[in-house]
Coordinates of C-alpha atoms in Angstrom, one line a residue:
X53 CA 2.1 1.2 6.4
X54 CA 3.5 -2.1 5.9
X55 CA 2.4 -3.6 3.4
X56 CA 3.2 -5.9 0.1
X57 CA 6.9 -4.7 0.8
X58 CA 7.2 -7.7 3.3
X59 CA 6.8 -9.8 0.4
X60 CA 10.1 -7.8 -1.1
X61 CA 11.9 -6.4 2.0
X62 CA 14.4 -8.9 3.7
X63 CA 17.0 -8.0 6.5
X64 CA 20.9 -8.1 4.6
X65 CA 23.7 -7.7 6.7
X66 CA 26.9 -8.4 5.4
X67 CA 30.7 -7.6 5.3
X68 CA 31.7 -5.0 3.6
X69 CA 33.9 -6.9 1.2
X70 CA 30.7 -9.7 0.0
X71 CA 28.4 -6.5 -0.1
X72 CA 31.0 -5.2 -2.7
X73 CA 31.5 -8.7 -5.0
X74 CA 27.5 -8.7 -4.6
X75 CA 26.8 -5.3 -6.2
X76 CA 29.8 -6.5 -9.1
X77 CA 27.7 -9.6 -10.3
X78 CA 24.4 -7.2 -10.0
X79 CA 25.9 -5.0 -12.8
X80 CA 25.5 -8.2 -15.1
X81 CA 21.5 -8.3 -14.5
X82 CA 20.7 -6.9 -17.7
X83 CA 22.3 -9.8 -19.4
X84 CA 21.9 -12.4 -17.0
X85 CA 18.9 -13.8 -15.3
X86 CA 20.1 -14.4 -11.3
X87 CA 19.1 -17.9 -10.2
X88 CA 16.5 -17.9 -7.3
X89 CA 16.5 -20.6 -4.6
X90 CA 14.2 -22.3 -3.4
X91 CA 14.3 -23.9 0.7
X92 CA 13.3 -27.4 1.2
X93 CA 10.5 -28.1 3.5
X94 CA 11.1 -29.0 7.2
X95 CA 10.9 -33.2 7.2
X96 CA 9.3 -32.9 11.0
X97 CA 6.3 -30.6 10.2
X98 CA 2.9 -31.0 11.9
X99 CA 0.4 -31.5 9.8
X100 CA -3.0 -29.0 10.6
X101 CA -6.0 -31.2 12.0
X102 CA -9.0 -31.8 9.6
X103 CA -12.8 -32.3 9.8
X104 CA -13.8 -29.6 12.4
X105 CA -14.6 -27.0 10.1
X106 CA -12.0 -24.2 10.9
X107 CA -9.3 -22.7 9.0
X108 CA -5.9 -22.3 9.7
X109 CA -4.3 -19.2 8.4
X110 CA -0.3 -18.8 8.1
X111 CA 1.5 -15.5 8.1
X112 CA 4.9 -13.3 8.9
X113 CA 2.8 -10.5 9.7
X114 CA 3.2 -10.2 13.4
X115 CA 0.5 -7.6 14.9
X116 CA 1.8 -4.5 17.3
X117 CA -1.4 -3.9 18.1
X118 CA -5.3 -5.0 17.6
X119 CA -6.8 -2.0 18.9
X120 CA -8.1 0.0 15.6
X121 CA -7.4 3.6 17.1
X122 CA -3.3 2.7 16.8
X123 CA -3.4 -0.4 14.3
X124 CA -1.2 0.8 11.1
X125 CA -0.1 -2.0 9.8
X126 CA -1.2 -4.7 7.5
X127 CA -0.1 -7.4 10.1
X128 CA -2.6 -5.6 13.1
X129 CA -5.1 -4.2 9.9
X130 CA -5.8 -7.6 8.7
X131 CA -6.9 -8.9 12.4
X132 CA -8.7 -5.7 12.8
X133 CA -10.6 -6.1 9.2
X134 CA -12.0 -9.7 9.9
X135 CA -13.4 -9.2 13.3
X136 CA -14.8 -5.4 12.7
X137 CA -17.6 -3.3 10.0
X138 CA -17.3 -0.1 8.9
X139 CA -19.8 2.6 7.6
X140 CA -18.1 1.4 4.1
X141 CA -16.4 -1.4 3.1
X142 CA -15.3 -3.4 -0.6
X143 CA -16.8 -5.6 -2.5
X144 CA -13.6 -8.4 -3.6
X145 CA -11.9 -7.2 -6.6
X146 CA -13.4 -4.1 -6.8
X147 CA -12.5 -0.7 -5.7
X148 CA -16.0 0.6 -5.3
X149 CA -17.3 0.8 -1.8
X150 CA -20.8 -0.1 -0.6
X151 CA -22.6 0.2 2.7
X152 CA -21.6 -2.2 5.7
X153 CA -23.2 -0.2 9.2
X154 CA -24.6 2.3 7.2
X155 CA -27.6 1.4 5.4
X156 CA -26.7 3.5 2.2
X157 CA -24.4 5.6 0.7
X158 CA -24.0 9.5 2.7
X159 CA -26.0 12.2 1.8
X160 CA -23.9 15.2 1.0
X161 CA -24.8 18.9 1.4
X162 CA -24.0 21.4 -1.8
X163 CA -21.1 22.6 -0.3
X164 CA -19.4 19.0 0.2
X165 CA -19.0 19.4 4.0
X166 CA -21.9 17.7 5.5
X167 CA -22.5 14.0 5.5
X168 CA -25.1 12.4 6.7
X169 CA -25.4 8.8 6.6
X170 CA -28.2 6.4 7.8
X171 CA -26.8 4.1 10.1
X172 CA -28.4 0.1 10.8
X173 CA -30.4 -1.3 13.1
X174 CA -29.8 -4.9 14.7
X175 CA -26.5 -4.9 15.2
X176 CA -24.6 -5.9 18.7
X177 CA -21.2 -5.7 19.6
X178 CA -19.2 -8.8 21.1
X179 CA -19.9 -8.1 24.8
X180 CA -23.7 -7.8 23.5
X181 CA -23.4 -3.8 23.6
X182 CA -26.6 -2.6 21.4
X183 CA -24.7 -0.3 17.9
X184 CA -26.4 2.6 17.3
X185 CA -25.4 5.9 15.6
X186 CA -24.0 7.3 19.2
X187 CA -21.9 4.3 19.5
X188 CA -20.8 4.9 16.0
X189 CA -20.1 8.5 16.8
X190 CA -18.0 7.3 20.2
X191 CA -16.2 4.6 17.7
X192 CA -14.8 7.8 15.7
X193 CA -14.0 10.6 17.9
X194 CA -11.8 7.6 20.1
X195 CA -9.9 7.1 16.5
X196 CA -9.4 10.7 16.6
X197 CA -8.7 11.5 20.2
X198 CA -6.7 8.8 21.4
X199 CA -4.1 10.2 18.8
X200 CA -2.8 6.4 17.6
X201 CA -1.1 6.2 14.6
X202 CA -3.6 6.6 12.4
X203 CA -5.4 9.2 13.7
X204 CA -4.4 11.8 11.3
X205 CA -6.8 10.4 8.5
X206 CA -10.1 11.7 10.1
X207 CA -8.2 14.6 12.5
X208 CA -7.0 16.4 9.2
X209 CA -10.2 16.7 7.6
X210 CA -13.0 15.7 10.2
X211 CA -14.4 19.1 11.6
X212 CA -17.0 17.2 13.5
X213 CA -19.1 14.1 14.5
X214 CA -22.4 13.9 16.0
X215 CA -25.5 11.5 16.5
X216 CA -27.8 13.1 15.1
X217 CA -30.7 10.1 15.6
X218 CA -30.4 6.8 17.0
X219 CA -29.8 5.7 14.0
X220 CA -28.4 8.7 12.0
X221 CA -25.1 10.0 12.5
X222 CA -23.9 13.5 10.7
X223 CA -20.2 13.7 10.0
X224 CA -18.8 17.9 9.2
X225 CA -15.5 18.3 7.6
X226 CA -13.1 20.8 7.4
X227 CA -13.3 20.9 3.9
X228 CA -14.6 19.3 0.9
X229 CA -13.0 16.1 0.4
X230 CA -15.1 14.2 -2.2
X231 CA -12.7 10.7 -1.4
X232 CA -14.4 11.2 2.3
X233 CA -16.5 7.7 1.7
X234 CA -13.5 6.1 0.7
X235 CA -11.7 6.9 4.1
X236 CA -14.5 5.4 6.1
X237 CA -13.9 2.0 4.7
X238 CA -10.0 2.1 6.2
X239 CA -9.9 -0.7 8.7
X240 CA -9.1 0.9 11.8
X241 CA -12.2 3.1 11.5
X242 CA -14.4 0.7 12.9
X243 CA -17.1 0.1 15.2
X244 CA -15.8 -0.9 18.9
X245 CA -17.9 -1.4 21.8
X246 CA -18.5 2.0 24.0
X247 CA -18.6 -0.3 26.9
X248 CA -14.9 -2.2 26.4
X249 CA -13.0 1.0 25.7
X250 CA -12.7 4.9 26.6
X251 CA -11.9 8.0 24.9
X252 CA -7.9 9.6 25.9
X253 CA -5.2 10.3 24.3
X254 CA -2.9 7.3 24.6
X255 CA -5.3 4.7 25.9
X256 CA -5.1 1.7 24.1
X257 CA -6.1 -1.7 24.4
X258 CA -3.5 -4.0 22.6
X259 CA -4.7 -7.2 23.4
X260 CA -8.1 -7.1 23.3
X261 CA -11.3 -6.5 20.6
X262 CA -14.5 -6.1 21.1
X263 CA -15.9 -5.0 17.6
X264 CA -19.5 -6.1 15.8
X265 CA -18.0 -8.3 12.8
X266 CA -18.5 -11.8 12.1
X267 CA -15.4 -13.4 14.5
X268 CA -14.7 -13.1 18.4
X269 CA -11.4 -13.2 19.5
X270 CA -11.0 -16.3 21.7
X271 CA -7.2 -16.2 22.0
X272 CA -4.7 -13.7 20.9
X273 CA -0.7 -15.4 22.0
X274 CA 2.6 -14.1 21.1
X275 CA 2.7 -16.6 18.0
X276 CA -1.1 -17.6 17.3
X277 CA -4.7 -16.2 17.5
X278 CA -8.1 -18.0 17.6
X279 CA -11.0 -16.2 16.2
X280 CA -14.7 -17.7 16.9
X281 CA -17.8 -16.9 14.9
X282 CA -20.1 -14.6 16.7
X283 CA -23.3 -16.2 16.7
X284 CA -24.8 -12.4 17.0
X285 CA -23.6 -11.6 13.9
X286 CA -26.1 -9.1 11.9
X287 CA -24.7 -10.0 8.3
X288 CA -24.2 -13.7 6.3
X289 CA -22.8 -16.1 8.9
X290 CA -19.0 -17.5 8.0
X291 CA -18.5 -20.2 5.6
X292 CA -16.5 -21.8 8.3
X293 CA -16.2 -22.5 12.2
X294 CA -13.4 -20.3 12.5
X295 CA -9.9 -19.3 12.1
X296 CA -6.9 -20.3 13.9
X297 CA -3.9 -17.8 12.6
X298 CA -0.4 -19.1 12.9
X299 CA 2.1 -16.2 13.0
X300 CA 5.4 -17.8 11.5
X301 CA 9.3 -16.4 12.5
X302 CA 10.3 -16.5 8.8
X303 CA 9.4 -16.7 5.0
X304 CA 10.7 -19.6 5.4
X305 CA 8.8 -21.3 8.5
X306 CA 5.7 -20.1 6.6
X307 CA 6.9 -22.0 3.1
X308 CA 7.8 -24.8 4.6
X309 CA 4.1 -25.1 6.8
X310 CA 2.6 -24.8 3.7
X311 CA 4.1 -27.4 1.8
X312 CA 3.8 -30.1 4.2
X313 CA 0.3 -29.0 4.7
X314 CA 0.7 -27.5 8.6
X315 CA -1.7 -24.4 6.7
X316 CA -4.1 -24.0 4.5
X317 CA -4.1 -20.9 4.1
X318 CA -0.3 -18.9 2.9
X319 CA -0.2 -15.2 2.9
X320 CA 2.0 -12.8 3.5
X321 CA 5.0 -13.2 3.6
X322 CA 6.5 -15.2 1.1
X323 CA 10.3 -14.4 -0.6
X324 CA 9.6 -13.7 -4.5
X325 CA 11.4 -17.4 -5.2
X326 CA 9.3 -18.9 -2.7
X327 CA 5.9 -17.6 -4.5
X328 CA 7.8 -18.2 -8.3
X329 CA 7.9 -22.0 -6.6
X330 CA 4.7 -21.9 -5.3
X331 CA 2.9 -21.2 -8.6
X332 CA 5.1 -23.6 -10.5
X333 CA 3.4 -26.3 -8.3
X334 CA 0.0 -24.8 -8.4
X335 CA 0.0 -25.5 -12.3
X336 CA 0.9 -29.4 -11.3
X337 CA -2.3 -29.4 -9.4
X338 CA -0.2 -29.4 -5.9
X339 CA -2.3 -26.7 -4.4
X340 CA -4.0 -23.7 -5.8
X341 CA -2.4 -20.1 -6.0
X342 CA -4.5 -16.9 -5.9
X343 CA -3.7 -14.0 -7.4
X344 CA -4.6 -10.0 -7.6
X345 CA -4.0 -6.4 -8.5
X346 CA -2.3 -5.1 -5.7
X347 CA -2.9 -1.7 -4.7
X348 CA 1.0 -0.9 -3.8
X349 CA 2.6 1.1 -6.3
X350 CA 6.8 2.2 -6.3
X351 CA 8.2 5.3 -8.4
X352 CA 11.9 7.2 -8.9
X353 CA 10.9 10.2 -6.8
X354 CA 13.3 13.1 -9.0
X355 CA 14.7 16.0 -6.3
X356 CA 14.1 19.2 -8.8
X357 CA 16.4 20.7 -6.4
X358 CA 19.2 18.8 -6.8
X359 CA 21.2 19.4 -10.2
X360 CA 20.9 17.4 -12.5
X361 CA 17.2 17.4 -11.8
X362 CA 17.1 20.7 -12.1
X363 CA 16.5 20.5 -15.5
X364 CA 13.4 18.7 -17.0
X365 CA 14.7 17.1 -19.7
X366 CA 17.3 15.4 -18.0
X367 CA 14.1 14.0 -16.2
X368 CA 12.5 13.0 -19.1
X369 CA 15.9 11.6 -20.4
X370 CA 15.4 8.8 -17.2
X371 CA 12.3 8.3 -18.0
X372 CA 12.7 6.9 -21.6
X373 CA 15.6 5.2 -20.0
X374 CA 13.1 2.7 -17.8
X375 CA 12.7 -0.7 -18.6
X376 CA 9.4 -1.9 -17.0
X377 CA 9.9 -5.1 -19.0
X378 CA 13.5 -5.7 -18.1
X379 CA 12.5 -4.7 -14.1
X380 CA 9.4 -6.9 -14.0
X381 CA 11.3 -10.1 -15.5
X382 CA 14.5 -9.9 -14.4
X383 CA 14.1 -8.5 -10.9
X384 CA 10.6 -8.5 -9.8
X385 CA 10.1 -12.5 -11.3
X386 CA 6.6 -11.2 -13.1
X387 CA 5.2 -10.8 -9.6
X388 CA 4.2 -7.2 -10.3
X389 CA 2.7 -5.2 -13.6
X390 CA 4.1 -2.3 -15.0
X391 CA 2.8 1.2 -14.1
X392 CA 3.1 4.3 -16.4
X393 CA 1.3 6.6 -14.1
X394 CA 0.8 8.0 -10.8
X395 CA -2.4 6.6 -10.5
X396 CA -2.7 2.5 -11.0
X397 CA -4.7 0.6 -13.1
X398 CA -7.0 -0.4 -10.5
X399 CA -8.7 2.9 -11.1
X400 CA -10.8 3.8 -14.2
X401 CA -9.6 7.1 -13.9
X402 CA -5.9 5.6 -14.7
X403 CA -3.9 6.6 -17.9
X404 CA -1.0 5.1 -19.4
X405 CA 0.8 8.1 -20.4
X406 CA 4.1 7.4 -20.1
X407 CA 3.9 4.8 -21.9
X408 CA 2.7 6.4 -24.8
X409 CA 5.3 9.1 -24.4
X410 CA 8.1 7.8 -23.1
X411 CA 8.2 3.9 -23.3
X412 CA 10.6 1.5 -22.3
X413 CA 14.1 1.4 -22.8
X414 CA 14.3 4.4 -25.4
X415 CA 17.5 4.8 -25.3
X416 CA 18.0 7.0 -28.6
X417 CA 15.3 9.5 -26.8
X418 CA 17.4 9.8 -23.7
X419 CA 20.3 10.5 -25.5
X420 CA 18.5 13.4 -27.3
X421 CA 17.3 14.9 -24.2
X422 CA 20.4 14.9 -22.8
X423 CA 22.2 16.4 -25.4
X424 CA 19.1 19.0 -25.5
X425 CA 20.2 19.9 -21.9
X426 CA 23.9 20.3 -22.6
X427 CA 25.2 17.1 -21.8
X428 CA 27.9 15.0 -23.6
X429 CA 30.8 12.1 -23.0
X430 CA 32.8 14.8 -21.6
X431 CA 30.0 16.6 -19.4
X432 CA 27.6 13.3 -18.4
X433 CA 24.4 14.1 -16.5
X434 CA 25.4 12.1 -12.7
X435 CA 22.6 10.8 -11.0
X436 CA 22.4 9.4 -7.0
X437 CA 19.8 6.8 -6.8
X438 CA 19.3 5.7 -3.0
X439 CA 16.8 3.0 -1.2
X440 CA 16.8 1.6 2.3
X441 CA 19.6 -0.9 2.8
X442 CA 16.8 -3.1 4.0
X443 CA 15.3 -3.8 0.2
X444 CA 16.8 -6.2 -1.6
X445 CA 14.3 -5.3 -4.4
X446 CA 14.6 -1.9 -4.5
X447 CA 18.7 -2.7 -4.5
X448 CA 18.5 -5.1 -7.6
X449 CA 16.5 -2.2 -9.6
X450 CA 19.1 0.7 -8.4
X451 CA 21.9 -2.2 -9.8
X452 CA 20.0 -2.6 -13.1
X453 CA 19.2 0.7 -14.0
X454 CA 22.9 1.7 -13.1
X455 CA 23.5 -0.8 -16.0
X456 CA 20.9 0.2 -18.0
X457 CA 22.9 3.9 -18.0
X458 CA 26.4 2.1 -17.8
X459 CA 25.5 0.1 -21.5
X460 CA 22.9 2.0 -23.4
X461 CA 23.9 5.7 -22.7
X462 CA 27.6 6.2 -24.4
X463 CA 28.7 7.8 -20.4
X464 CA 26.2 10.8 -21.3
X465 CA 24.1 9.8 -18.2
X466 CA 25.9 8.0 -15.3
X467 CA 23.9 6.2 -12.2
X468 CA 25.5 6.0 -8.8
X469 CA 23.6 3.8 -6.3
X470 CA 23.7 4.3 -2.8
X471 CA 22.1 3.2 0.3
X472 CA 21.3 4.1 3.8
X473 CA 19.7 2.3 6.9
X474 CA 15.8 3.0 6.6
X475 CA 15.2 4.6 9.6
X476 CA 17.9 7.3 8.7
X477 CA 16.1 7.1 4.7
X478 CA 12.7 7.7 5.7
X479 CA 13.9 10.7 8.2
X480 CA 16.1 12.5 5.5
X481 CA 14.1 12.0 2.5
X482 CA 12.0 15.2 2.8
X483 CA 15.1 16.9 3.8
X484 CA 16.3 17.2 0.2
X485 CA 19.5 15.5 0.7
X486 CA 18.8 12.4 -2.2
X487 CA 18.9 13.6 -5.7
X488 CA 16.3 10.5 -6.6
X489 CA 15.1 7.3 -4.7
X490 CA 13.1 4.3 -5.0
X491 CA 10.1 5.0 -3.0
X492 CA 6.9 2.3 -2.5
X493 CA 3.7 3.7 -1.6
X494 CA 0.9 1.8 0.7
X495 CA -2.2 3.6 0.1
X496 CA -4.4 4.8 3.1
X497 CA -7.3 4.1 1.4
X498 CA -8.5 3.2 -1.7
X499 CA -9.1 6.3 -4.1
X500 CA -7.1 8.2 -7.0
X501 CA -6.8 11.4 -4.5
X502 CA -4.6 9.7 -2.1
X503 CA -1.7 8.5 -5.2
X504 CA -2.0 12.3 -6.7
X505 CA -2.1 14.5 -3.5
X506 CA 0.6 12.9 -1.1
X507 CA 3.1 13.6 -3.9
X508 CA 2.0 16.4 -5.8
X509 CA 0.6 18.7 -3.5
X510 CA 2.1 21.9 -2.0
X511 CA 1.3 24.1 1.1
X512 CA 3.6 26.5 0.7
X513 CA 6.9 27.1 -1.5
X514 CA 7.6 28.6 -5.3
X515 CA 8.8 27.7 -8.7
X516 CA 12.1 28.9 -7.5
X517 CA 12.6 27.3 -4.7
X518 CA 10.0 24.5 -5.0
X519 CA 8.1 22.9 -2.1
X520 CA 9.0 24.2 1.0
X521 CA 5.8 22.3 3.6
X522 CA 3.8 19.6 1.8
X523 CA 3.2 16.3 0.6
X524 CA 6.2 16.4 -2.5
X525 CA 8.3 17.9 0.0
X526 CA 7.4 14.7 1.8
X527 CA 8.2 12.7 -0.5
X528 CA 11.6 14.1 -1.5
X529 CA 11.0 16.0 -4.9
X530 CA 10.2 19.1 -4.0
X531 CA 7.9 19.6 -6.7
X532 CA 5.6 22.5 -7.1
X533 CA 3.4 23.7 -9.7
X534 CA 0.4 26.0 -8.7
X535 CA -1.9 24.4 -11.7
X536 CA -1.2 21.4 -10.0
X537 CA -2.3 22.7 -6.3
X538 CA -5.6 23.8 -8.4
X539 CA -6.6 20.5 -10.3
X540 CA -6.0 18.7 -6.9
X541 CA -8.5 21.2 -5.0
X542 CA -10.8 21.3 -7.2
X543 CA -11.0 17.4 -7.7
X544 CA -11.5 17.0 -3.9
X545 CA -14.4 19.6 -4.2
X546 CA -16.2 17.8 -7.1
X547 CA -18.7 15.6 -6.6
X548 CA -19.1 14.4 -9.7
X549 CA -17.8 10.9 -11.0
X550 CA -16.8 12.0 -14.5
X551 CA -16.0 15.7 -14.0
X552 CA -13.7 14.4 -11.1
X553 CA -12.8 11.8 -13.8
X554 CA -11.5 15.0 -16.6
X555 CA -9.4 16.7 -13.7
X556 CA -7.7 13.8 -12.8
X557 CA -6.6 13.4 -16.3
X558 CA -5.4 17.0 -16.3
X559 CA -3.5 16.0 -13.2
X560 CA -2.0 12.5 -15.8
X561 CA -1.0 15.5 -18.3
X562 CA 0.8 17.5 -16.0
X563 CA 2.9 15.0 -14.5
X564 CA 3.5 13.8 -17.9
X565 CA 5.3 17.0 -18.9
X566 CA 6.6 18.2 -15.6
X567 CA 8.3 14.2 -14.3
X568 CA 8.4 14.8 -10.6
X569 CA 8.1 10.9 -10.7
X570 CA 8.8 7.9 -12.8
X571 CA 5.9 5.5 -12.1
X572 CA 7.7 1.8 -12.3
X573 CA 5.2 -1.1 -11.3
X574 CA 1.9 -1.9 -9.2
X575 CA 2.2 -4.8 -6.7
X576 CA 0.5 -8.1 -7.2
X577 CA -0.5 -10.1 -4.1
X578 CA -0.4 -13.7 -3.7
X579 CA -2.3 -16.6 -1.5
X580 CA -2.1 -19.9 -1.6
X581 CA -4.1 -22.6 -0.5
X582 CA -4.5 -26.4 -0.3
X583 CA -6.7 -28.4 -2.5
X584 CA -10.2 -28.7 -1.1
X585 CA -10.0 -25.3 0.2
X586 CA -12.3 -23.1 -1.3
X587 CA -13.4 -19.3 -1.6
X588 CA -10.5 -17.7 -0.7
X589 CA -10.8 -14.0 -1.6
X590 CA -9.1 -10.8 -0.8
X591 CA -10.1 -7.1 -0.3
X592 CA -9.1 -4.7 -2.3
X593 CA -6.9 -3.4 0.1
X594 CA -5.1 -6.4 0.8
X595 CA -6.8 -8.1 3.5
X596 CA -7.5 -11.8 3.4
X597 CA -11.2 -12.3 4.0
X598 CA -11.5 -14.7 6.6
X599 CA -15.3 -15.7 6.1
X600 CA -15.8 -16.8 3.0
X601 CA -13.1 -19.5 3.4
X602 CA -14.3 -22.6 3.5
X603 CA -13.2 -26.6 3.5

């Protein structure tokens, strides 16, 4: 998905002789703090109107699609969350869903593959289609038949779907999957009218949505969208008259909008300086600057097949190296926290274990794992770390943990930092060929399962050969540990909160000893608004909610 990386990943193409003089002054990051700049706002920009009670949203994020059975991407999810409901959705801030069509929470049968769930009554779709549980159940088996992009989140575990009253719909699974709940709050899994679309592999409706949430659409243009309140609406009315969205070319169209007050509403997606400047005016009173954990999470993925990653304390050895501190100040301008696990902080079930093990910056402790492993001045441990040529972020942190090694580690660990075009990254990542790389993850949906078994799990492979078809394969570390394919079964089986709770800190432990990955830091998002704007929220999976905005 794409995510809080826009707020990080810019386009760079450059000869190669500046490339080269770029990565030389990089090497001095751990010593020097590189200046950020800061663009000027356009003298000639318009200024958005006031007084009729609607809000005008700015934003990068340019939508493929709006049709929920293809839309994967924040920049179509976003439009697709504000005009839709799901069974499930979030309260703001909080990770812990709560009923939205359905009526309560889903009854689940003793062996965790039945749920039904009480749907509500009331509700009518835009083109004034009555909802019911069959049009629920039609909402569903489209995401799953007409075999969009994100179809694979109900098509891997969804066994079946059936309206099993007007106004009760039973859902089968494959198998257990106790994060099921979770998945129905994604955004694309949305009511849509039975009357404005059709069921078919491949048929999509780009421009149009007919959903049952609190906006129409009333225009959707190449570079703008007009949403409407729908005066049918079931739930609490908008705080507002409705939303004009204003798709901006740049970073830098959408700073300079902001600043000469063209929006009233910034997000996604600003440059790191941009938001650094942003917030240094918010504290003059300029305008007002939201904040909030971010669910967007980026590790060192370590290839066990790849010497010297072979060996685990060589893995351990990198991570005592790690800086979070240095990373978060120097490079990421304190837009981010630091994450020393798998699974971030915006889970209770999150624990910091490598910080307590590891740290930051223990150098002395690399040393003496290295040395463990049979390393030395004359035999160093040589490391590739690659990234996607596209990241400048993920470029500055390659740089400065080269340097890190370069200064700290007397040549017994050397870091060499390369980089490929993304397309050809993404594609040859689970092929093994990178002995480590920077990887961010966008979760799916909001639930410790889906940070644990995308990079941990295994279908098939051996401790000799590690993973051979699964998610770590995926992910390029090839990792695989049978009492890891055991904790992550069995925490998808349980049903209980705190017994799932005790597995998934068995899963903590094991990572802890094992290092497959080096969590580094959990995203922070950023909004800002003008002054007199008020209630300006977002959901926990990074959507801006559009109705409680108000002015």
């Amino acid at each position: 998905m794409i995510t809080w990386c826009s707020l990080l990943i810019k386009q760079w193409g450059r000869m190669t002789k500046l490339l080269s003089l770029f990565c030389l002054c990089l090497l001095l990051v751990v010593s020097c703090t590189p200046k950020q700049q800061t663009n000027a706002p356009q003298p000639n920009a318009i200024n958005a109107p006031a007084g009729d009670g609607r809000i005008t949203v700015g934003t990068t994020e340019k939508p493929r699609t709006l049709d929920p059975a293809d839309a994967y991407e924040l920049g179509s999810l976003s439009l697709v969350f504000n005009m839709s409901d799901r069974l499930y959705t979030y309260e703001p801030g909080s990770t812990e869903i709560k009923p939205q069509l359905a009526t309560a929470l889903p009854k689940v049968s003793a062996d965790g593959l039945t749920y039904t769930i009480p749907i509500r009554q009331g509700v009518v779709f835009h083109d004034d289609t009555p909802f019911n549980a069959k049009a629920m159940e039609f909402s569903l088996q489209r995401f799953i038949e007409n075999k969009g992009k994100p179809s694979f989140l109900l098509s891997d575990t969804v066994a079946s779907i059936k309206a099993t009253g007007e106004y009760e719909l039973t859902i089968k699974l494959k198998k257990p999957f106790a994060a099921f709940p979770s998945l129905l709050a994604f955004s694309g899994v949305c009511a849509v009218s039975p009357k404005s679309y059709e069921i078919g592999a491949g048929k999509f409706k780009p421009n149009i949505f007919v959903g049952t949430g609190a906006y129409k659409l009333a225009k959707y243009g190449t570079d703008s969208l007009k949403f409407d309140v729908f005066d049918k609406y079931w739930g609490t009315k908008p705080e507002n008259k409705g939303v004009n969205v204003q798709i901006q070319t740049s970073p830098v169209n959408l700073f300079n909008a902001f600043k000469t007050g063209a929006i009233d509403v910034a997000y996604l997606s600003l440059q790191p300086d941009q938001i650094q400047s942003l917030e240094a005016s918010a504290k003059k009173g300029d305008w007002q600057a939201i904040s909030a954990q971010g669910s967007v999470v980026t590790y060192l993925t370590l290839n066990r097949n790849q010497k010297p990653l072979d060996q685990v304390e060589v893995r351990q050895a990198i991570a005592s190296l790690v800086d979070r501190k240095l990373l978060n100040d120097r490079v990421l301008l304190s837009q981010a926290d630091p994450l020393y696990s798998m699974i971030p902080t915006t889970f209770n079930v999150s624990q910091p274990l490598f910080k307590d093990k590891y740290g930051d910056g223990k150098f002395a402790e690399a040393k003496k794992s290295l040395v463990a492993a049979g390393f030395s001045q004359e035999n160093p441990a040589k490391v590739q770390i690659w990234y996607p040529a596209s990241s400048m972020t993920r470029s500055l942190v390659a740089q400065t943990l080269k340097s890190l090694a370069d200064t700290k580690m007397d040549g017994i660990l050397q870091f060499e930092v390369k980089t490929v075009e993304g397309a050809t990254f993404y594609k040859e990542i689970s092929k093994g060929l990178y002995p480590s790389t920077l990887t961010n993850w966008y979760p799916d949906f909001l639930d410790p399962d889906n940070y644990v078994q995308p990079f941990l799990a295994c279908e098939q492979g051996s401790v000799t050969k590690g993973c051979e078809t699964g998610g770590s394969q995926t992910q390029g570390s090839f990792y695989y540990s049978e009492a890891m394919n055991k904790l992550i079964d069995q925490q998808r089986k349980e049903q209980n909160p705190e017994a799932r709770k005790k597995i998934f800190a068995d899963i903590q432990t094991q990572v802890l000893t094992d290092v497959p990955y080096i969590p580094l830091w959990q995203s922070k998002d950023f909004v800002f608004a003008q002054k007199g704007v008020a209630n300006v929220n977002l959901d926990p999976t990074q959507n801006l909610i559009y109705k409680t905005i108000k002015k």
